[in-house]
Short mmCIF file of C-alpha atoms and ligand atoms in Angstrom, two decimals:
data_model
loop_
_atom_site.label_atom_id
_atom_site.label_comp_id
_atom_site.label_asym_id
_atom_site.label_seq_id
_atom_site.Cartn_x
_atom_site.Cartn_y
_atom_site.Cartn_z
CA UNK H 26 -0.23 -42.79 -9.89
CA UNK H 27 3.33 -41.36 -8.66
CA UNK H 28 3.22 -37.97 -7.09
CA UNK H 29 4.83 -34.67 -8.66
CA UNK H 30 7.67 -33.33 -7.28
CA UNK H 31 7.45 -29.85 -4.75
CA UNK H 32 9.54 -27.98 -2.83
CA UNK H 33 7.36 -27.22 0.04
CA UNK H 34 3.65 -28.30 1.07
CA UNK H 35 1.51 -26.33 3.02
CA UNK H 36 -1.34 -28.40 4.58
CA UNK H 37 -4.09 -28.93 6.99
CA UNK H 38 -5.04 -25.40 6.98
CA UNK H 39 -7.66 -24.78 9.12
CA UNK H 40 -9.09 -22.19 6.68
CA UNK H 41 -7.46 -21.43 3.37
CA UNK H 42 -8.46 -17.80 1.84
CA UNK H 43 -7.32 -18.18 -2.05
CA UNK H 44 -8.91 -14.20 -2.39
CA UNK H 45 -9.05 -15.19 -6.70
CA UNK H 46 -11.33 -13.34 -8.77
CA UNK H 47 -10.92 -11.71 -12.04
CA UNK H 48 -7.65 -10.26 -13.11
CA UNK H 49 -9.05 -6.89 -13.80
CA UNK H 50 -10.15 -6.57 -10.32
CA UNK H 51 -12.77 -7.89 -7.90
CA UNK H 52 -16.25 -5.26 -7.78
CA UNK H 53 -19.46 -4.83 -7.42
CA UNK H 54 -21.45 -7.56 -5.89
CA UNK H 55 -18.34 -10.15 -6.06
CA UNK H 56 -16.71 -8.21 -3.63
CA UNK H 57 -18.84 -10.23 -0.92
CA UNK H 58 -17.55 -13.69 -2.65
CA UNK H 59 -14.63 -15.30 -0.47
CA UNK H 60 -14.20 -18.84 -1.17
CA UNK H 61 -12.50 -20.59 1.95
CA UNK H 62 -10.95 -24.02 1.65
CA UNK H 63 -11.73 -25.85 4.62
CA UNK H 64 -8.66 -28.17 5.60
CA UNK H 65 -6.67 -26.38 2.88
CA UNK H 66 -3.31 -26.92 1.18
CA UNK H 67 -0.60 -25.65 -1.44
CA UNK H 68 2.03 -27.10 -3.31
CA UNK H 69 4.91 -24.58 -4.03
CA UNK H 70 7.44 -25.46 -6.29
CA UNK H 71 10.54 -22.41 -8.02
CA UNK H 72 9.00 -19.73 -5.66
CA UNK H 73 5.32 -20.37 -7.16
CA UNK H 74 1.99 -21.78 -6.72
CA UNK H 75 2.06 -25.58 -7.97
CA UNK H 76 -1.49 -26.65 -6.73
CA UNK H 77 -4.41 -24.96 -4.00
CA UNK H 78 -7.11 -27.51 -2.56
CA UNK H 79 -8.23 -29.45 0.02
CA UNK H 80 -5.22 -31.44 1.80
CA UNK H 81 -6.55 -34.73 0.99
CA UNK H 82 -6.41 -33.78 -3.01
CA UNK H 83 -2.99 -32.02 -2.68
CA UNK H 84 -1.38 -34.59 -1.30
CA UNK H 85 -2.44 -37.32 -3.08
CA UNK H 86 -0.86 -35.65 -5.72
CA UNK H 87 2.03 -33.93 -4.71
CA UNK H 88 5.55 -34.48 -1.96
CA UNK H 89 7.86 -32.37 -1.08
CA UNK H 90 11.14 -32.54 0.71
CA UNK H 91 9.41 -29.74 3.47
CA UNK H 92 6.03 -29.84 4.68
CA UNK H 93 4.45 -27.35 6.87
CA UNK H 94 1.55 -28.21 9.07
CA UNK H 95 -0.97 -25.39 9.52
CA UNK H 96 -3.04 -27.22 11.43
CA UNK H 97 -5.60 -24.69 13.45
CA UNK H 98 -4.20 -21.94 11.42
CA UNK H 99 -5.76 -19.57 8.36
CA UNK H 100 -3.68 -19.45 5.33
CA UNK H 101 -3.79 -16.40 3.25
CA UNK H 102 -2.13 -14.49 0.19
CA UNK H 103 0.45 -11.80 1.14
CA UNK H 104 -0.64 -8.26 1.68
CA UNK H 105 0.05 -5.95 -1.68
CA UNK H 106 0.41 -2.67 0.25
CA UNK H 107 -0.33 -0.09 -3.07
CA UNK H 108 0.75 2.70 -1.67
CA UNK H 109 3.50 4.27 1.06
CA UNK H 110 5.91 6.96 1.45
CA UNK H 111 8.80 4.71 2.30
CA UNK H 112 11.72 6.74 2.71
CA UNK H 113 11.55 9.84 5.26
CA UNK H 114 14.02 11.33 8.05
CA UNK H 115 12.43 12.60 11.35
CA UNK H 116 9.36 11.58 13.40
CA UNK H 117 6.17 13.53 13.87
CA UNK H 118 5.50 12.47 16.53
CA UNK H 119 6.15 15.92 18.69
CA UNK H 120 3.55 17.62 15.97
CA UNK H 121 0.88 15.04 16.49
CA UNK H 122 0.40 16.12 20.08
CA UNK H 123 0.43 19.41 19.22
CA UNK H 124 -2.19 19.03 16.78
CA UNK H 125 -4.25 16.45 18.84
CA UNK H 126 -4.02 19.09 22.24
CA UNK H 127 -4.45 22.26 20.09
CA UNK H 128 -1.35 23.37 21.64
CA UNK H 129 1.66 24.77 20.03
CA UNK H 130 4.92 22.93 21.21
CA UNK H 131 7.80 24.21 22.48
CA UNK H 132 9.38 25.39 19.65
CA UNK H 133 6.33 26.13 17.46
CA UNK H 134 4.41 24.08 15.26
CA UNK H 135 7.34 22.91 13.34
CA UNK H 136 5.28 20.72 11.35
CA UNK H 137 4.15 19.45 8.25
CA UNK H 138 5.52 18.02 4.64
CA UNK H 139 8.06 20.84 5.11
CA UNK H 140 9.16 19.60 8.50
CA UNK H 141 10.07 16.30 7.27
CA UNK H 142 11.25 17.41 4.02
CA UNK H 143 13.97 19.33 5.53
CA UNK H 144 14.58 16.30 8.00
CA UNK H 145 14.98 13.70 4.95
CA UNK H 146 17.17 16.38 3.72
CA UNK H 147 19.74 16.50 6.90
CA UNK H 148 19.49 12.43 6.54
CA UNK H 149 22.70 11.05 4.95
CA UNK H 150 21.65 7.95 2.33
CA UNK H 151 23.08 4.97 4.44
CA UNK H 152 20.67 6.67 7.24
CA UNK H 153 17.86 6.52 5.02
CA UNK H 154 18.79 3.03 3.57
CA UNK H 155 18.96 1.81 7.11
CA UNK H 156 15.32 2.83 8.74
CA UNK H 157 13.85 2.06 5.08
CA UNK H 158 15.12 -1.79 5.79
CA UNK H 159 13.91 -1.83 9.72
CA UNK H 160 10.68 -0.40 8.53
CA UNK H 161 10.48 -3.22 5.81
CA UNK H 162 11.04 -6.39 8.36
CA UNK H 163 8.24 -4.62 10.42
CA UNK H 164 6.09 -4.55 7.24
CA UNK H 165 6.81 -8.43 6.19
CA UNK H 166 6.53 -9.88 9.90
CA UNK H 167 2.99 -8.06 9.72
CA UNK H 168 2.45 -9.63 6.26
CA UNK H 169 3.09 -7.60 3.30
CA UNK H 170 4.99 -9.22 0.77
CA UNK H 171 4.96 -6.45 -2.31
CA UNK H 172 4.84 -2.83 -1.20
CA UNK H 173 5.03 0.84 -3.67
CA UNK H 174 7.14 3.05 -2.28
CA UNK H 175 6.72 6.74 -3.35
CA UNK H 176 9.13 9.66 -2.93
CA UNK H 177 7.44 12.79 -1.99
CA UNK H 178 9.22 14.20 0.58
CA UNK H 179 12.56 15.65 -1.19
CA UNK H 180 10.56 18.89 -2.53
CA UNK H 181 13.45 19.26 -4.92
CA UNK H 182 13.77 18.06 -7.97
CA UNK H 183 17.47 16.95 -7.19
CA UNK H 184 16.29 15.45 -3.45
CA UNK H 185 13.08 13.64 -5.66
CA UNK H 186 15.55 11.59 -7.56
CA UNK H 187 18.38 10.83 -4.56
CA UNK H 188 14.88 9.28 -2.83
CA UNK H 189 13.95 7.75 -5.70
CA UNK H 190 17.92 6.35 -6.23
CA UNK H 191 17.80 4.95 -2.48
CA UNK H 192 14.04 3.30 -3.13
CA UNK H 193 15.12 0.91 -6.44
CA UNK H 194 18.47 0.48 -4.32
CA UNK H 195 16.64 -0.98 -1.66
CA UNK H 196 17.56 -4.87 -1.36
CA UNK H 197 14.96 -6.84 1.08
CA UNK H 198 12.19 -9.79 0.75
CA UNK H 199 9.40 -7.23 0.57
CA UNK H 200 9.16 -6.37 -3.17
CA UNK H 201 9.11 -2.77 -3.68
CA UNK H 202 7.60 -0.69 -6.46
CA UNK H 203 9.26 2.24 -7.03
CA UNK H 204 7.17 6.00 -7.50
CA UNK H 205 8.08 8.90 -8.38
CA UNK H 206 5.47 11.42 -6.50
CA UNK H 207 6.70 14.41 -8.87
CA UNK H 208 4.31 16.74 -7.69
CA UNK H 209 3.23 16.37 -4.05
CA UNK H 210 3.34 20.10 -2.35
CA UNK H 211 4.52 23.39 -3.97
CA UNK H 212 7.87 23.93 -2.60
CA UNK H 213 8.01 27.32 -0.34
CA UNK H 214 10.46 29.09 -2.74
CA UNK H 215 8.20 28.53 -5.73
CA UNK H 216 4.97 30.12 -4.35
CA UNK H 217 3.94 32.79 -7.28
CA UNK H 218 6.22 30.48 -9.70
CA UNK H 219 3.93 27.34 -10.29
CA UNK H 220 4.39 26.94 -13.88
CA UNK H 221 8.21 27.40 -13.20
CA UNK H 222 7.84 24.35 -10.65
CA UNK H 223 5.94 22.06 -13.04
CA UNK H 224 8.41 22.58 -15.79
CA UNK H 225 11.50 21.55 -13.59
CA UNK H 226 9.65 18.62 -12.56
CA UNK H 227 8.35 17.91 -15.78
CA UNK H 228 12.39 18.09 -17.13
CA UNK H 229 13.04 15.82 -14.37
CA UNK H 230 10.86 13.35 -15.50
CA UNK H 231 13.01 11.47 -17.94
CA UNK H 232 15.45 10.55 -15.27
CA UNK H 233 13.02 8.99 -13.09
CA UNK H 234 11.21 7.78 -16.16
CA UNK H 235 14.17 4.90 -16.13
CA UNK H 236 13.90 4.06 -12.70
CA UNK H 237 10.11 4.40 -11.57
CA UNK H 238 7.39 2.08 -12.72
CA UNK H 239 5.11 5.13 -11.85
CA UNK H 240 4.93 8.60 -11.95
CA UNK H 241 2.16 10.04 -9.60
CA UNK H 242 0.39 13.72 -8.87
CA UNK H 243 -1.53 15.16 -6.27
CA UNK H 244 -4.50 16.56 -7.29
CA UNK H 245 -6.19 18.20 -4.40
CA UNK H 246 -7.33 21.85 -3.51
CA UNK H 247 -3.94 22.12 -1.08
CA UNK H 248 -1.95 20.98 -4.00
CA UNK H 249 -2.28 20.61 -7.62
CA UNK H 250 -4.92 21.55 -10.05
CA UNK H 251 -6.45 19.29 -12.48
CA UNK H 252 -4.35 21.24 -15.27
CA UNK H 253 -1.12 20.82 -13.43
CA UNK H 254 -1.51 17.35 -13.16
CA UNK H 255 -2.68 16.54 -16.17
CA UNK H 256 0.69 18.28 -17.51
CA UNK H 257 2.86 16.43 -15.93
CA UNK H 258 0.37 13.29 -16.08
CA UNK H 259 0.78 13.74 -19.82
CA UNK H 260 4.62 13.66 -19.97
CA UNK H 261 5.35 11.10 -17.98
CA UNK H 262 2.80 8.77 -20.11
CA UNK H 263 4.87 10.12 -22.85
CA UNK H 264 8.09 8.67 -21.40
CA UNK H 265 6.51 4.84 -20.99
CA UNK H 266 5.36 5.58 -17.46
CA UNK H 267 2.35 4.51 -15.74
CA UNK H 268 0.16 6.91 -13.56
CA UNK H 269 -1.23 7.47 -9.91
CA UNK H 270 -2.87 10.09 -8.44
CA UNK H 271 -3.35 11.15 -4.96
CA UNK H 272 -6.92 12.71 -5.41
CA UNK H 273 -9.83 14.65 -3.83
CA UNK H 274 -8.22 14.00 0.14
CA UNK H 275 -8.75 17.46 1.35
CA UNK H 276 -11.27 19.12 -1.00
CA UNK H 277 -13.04 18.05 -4.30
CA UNK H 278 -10.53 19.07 -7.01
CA UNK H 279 -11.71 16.69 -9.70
CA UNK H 280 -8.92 14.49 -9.37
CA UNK H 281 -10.79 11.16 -9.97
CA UNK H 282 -11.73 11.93 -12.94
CA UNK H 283 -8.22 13.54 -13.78
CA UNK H 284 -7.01 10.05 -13.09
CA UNK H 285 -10.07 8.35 -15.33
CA UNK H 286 -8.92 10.58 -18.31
CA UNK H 287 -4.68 9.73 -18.02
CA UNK H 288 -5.71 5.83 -17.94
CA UNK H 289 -4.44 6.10 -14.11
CA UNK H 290 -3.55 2.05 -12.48
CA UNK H 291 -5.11 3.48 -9.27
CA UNK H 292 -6.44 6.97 -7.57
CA UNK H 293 -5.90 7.21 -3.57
CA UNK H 294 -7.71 8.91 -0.90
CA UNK H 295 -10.59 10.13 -2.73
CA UNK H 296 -12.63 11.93 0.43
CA UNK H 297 -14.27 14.37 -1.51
CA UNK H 298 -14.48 12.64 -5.16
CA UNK H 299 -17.66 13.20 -6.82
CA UNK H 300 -19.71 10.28 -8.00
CA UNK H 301 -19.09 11.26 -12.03
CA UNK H 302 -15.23 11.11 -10.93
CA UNK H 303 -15.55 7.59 -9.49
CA UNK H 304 -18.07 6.28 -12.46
CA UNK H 305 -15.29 7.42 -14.56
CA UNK H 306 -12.43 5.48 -12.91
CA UNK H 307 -14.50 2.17 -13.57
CA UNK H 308 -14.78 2.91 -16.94
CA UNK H 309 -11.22 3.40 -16.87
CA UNK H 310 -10.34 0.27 -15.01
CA UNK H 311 -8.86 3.02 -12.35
CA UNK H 312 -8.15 0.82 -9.02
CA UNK H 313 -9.95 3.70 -6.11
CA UNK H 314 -7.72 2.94 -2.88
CA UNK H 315 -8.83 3.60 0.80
CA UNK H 316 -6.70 4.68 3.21
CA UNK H 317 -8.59 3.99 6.61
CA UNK H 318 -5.50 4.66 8.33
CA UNK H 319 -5.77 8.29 7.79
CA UNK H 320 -9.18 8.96 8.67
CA UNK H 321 -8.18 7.81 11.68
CA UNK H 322 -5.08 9.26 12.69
CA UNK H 323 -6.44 12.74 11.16
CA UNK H 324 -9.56 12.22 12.37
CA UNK H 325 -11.46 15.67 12.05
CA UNK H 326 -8.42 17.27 12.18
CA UNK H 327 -7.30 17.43 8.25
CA UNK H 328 -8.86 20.58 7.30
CA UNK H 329 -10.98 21.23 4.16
CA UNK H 330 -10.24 23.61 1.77
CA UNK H 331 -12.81 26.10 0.39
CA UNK H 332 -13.12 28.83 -1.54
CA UNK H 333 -8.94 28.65 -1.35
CA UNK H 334 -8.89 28.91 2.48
CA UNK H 335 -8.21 26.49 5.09
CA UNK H 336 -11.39 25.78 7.02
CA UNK H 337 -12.70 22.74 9.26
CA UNK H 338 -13.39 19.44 8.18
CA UNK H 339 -16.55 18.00 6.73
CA UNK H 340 -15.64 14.80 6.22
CA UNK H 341 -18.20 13.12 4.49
CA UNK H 342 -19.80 10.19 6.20
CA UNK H 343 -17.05 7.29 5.95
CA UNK H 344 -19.21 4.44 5.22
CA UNK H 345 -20.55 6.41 2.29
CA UNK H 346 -17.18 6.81 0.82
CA UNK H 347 -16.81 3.10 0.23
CA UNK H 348 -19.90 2.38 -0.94
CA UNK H 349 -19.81 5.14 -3.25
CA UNK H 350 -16.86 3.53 -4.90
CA UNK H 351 -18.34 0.39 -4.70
CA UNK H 352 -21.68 1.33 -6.00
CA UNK H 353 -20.30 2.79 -8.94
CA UNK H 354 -18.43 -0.15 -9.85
CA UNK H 355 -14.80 0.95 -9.15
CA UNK H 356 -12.15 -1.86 -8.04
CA UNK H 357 -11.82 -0.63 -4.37
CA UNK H 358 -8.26 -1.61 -2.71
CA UNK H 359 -6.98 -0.87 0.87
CA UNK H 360 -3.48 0.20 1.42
CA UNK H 361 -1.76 1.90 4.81
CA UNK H 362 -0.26 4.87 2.82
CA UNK H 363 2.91 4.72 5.36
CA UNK H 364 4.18 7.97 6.14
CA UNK H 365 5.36 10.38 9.44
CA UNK H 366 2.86 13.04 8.81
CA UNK H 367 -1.20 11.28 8.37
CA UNK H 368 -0.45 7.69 9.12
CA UNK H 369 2.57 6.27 10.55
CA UNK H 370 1.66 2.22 10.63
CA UNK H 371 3.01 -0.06 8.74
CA UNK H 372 0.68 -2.63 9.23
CA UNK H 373 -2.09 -4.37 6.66
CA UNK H 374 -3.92 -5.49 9.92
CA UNK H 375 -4.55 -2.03 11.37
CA UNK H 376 -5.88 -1.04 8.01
CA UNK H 377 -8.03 -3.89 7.49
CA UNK H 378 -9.58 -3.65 11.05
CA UNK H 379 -10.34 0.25 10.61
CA UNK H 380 -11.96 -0.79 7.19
CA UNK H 381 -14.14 -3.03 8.84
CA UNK H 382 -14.96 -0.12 12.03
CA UNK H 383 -15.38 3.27 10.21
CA UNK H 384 -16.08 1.89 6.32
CA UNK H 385 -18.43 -0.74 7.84
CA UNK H 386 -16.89 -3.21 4.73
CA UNK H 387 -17.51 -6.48 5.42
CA UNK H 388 -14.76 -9.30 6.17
CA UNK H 389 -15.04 -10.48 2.92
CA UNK H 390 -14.56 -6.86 1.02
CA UNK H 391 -11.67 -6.65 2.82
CA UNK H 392 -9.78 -9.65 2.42
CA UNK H 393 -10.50 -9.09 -1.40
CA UNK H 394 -9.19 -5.55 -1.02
CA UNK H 395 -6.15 -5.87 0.59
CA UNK H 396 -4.94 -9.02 -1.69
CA UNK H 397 -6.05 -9.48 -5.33
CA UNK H 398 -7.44 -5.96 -5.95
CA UNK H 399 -4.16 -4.19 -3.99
CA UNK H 400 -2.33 -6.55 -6.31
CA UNK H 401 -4.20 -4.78 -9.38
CA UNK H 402 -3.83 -1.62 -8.24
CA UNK H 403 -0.08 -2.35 -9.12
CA UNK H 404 -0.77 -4.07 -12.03
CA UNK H 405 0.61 -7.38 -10.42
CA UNK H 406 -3.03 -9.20 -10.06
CA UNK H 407 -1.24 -11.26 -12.79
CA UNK H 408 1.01 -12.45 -11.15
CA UNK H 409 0.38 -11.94 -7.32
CA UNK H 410 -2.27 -11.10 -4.81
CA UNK H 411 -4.16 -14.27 -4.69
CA UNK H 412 -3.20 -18.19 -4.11
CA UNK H 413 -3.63 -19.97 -7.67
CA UNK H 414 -1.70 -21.99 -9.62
CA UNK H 415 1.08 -20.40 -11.68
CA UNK H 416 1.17 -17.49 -8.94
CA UNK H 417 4.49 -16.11 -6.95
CA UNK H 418 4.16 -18.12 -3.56
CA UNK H 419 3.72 -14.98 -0.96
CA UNK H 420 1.68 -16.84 1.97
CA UNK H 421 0.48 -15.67 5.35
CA UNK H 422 0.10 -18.59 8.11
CA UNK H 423 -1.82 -17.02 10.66
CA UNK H 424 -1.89 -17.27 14.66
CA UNK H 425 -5.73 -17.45 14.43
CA UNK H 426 -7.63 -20.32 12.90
CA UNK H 427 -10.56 -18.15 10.66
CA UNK H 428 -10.55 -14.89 8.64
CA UNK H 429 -12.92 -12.86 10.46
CA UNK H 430 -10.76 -13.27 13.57
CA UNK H 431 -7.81 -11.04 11.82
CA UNK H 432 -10.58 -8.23 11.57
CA UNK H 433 -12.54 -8.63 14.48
CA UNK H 434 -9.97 -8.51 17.16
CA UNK H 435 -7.56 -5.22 17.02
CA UNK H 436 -4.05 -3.88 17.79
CA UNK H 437 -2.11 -6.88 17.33
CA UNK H 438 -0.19 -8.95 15.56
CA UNK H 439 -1.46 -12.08 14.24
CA UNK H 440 0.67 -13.37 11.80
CA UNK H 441 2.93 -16.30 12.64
CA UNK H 442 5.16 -17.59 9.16
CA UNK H 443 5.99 -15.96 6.06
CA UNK H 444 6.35 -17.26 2.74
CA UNK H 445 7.80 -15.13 -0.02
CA UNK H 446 8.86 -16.45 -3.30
CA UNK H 447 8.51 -19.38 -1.90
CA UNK H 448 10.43 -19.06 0.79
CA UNK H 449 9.74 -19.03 4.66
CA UNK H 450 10.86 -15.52 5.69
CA UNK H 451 9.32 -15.29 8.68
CA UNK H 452 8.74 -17.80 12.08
CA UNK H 453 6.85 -17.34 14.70
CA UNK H 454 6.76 -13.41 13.82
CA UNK H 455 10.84 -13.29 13.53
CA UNK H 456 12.25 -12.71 10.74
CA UNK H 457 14.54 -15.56 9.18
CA UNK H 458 18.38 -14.55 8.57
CA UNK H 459 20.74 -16.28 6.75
CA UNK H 460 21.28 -20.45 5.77
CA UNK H 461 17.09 -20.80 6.38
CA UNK H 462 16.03 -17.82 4.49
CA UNK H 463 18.88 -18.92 1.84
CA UNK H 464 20.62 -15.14 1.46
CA UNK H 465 16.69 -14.28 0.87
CA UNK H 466 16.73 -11.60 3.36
CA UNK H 467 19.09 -8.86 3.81
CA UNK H 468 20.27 -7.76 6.81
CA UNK H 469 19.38 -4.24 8.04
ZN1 ZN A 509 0.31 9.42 0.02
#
């Protein structure tokens, strides 16, 4: 029998993680299922999946004019990150320690959404454009492949859509979804003027309606009500777009099931969701997405919010907050939500190692949350997120030979090569410029 034709073989993996499972999302009990393909290989062929199996079977049936040898190395899917705040000026890094200490700085506490707001402001586009790219090569050398990318931080319904502009414009290997976070904080000017606020946005919608695949609301006790959101929820639907919702992170404010009733791809945070809000979101095929990244870098810092006040945090017990999702049948995802204020990594790794420490998930739960069910909560589990046939060819090779080793050791780097579309990307945790990467890359 003569071989089919590839463009590039992967082979001798010393564990390949396909993380497949339904389409509409991995849950419940199936969650703990992780097939792994000892001695594993792929056949990639026009930037997708031609064949997954045991080496022996894969090349018995397939050549290729490149062949990779992963011997003593895990092969993986790309990381789908679901949900970051790409595109910022500033650091806050000066307001951390203030926080952390209990001290004021120097100057104050210039922190907060309204500290970088007014820093993305000052921040000329090519600026932007330029630490957007840098922050995308560290993203793919850590292994995400397909990120969403939210504005949030223009506070103005004319800054919203120059950060939206500079997001779609963005041209690099990571494959960015483009959000429009219409309402994210009440801008200062507009306190006593809500309803005037939601009905600029709300006009503002149809021009980020052709841009943005989503339009997404916060609805949280130091944000939007239920009402609000729904509003705006309700006209961007209107206009063709899909919906997220950052929900519940500070206080319950029935935002999961504000996302179960507008049909929402995926609700994020979710600290204070009630169990009727997350039982809704699996009847709505709502993805729930973790952010274990923020619990830690907030730690018991983020305040609640009763009664309308600002008081401390009750954080519910963490490990509850993933089972509860879990138990009620929601597809759970992971995702770094990458931003300057509550959790500036950029890295899959970090989140899927805090999973494991403070939502006590096992190693299986994660790899299915960070791949196939990150993928859905994009609606991409289609056509990414997992290695099967007929699949866009985003592949991790790992420095480390099993799965569990990525989430048992902590705080560095293990991923070695990069395959995106079918192309390597990424070698020996550089990323590849020019004739290798064929024009693939863009330089930053
Ligand atoms: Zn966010």
């Amino acid at each position: 029998m003569s071989k089919g034709n590839a463009d590039l073989l992967i082979i001798h993996a010393s564990e390949l993680v396909p993380c497949a499972g339904a389409l509409t999302g991995i849950c419940g009990a199936e969650l703990e299922r992780l097939d792994v393909i000892q001695d594993g290989a792929l056949a990639i062929s026009d930037g997708r999946i031609l064949a997954v199996g045991p080496s022996e079977d894969v090349t018995r049936s397939w050549q290729a004019p490149r062949t990779i040898d992963a011997h003593g190395r895990l092969v993986s899917p790309g990381f789908v990150d679901p949900h970051s705040h790409l595109l910022f000026g500033g650091s806050r890094h000066v307001d951390y320690e203030s926080k952390i200490t209990q001290r004021q700085s120097g100057k104050g506490l210039a922190g907060g959404i309204g500290f970088t707001a007014r820093a993305t402001r000052e921040t000329s586009d090519t600026e932007l454009t330029r630490r957007a790219l840098a922050d995308l090569d560290a993203m793919l050398t850590h292994g995400t492949t397909t990120l969403e990318a939210k504005t949030g931080y223009g506070v103005s319904c004319r800054e919203e859509l120059r950060l939206l502009r500079l997001t779609a414009g963005l041209r690099h290997t990571v494959d960015i979804v483009p959000t429009f976070l219409a309402l994210h904080v009440l801008p200062e000017d507009y306190v006593g003027r809500r309803q005037t606020w939601i009905e600029e946005i709300t006009m503002a919608l149809p021009g980020a309606a052709r841009i943005a695949r989503y339009c997404d609301v916060s609805c949280d006790p130091a944000c939007f009500t239920f009402d609000e959101c729904l509003q705006v929820g309700e006209a961007a639907r209107a206009l063709g777009m899909s919906i997220r919702v950052h929900a519940d992170q500070t206080g319950d404010a029935n935002g999961a099931a504000l996302a179960a009733r507008l049909a929402a791809s995926a609700a994020d945070h979710l600290d204070y969701a009630r169990p009727s809000g997350l039982q809704a979101m699996a009847s709505s095929g709502t993805v729930a997405t973790l952010l274990p990244g923020v619990t830690l870098h907030l730690c018991e810092l983020t305040p609640g919010v009763r009664g309308g006040t600002l008081g401390a945090a009750e954080k519910p017990f963490m490990p509850m907050l993933a089972r509860s999702a879990i138990d009620a049948g929601a597809v759970v995802a992971l995702s770094t939500d990458y931003n300057p204020g509550s959790c500036p990594t950029v890295s899959m790794q970090m989140v899927m190692q805090l999973a494991a420490r403070l939502f006590r998930l096992s190693y299986a739960e994660i790899w299915n949350m960070c791949t196939l069910n990150a993928a859905r909560a994009l609606d991409l589990a289609e056509d990414r997120g997992s290695l099967e046939p007929g699949k866009r060819a985003d592949v991790l090779l790992w420095a480390v030979p099993e799965h569990g080793m990525v989430i048992n050791r902590f705080g560095s780097n293990f991923v070695d090569t990069v395959v995106a579309g079918g192309q390597v990307v990424v070698e020996a945790g550089r990323v590849v410029r020019g004739e290798t990467a064929k024009g693939v890359v863009q330089c930053s």
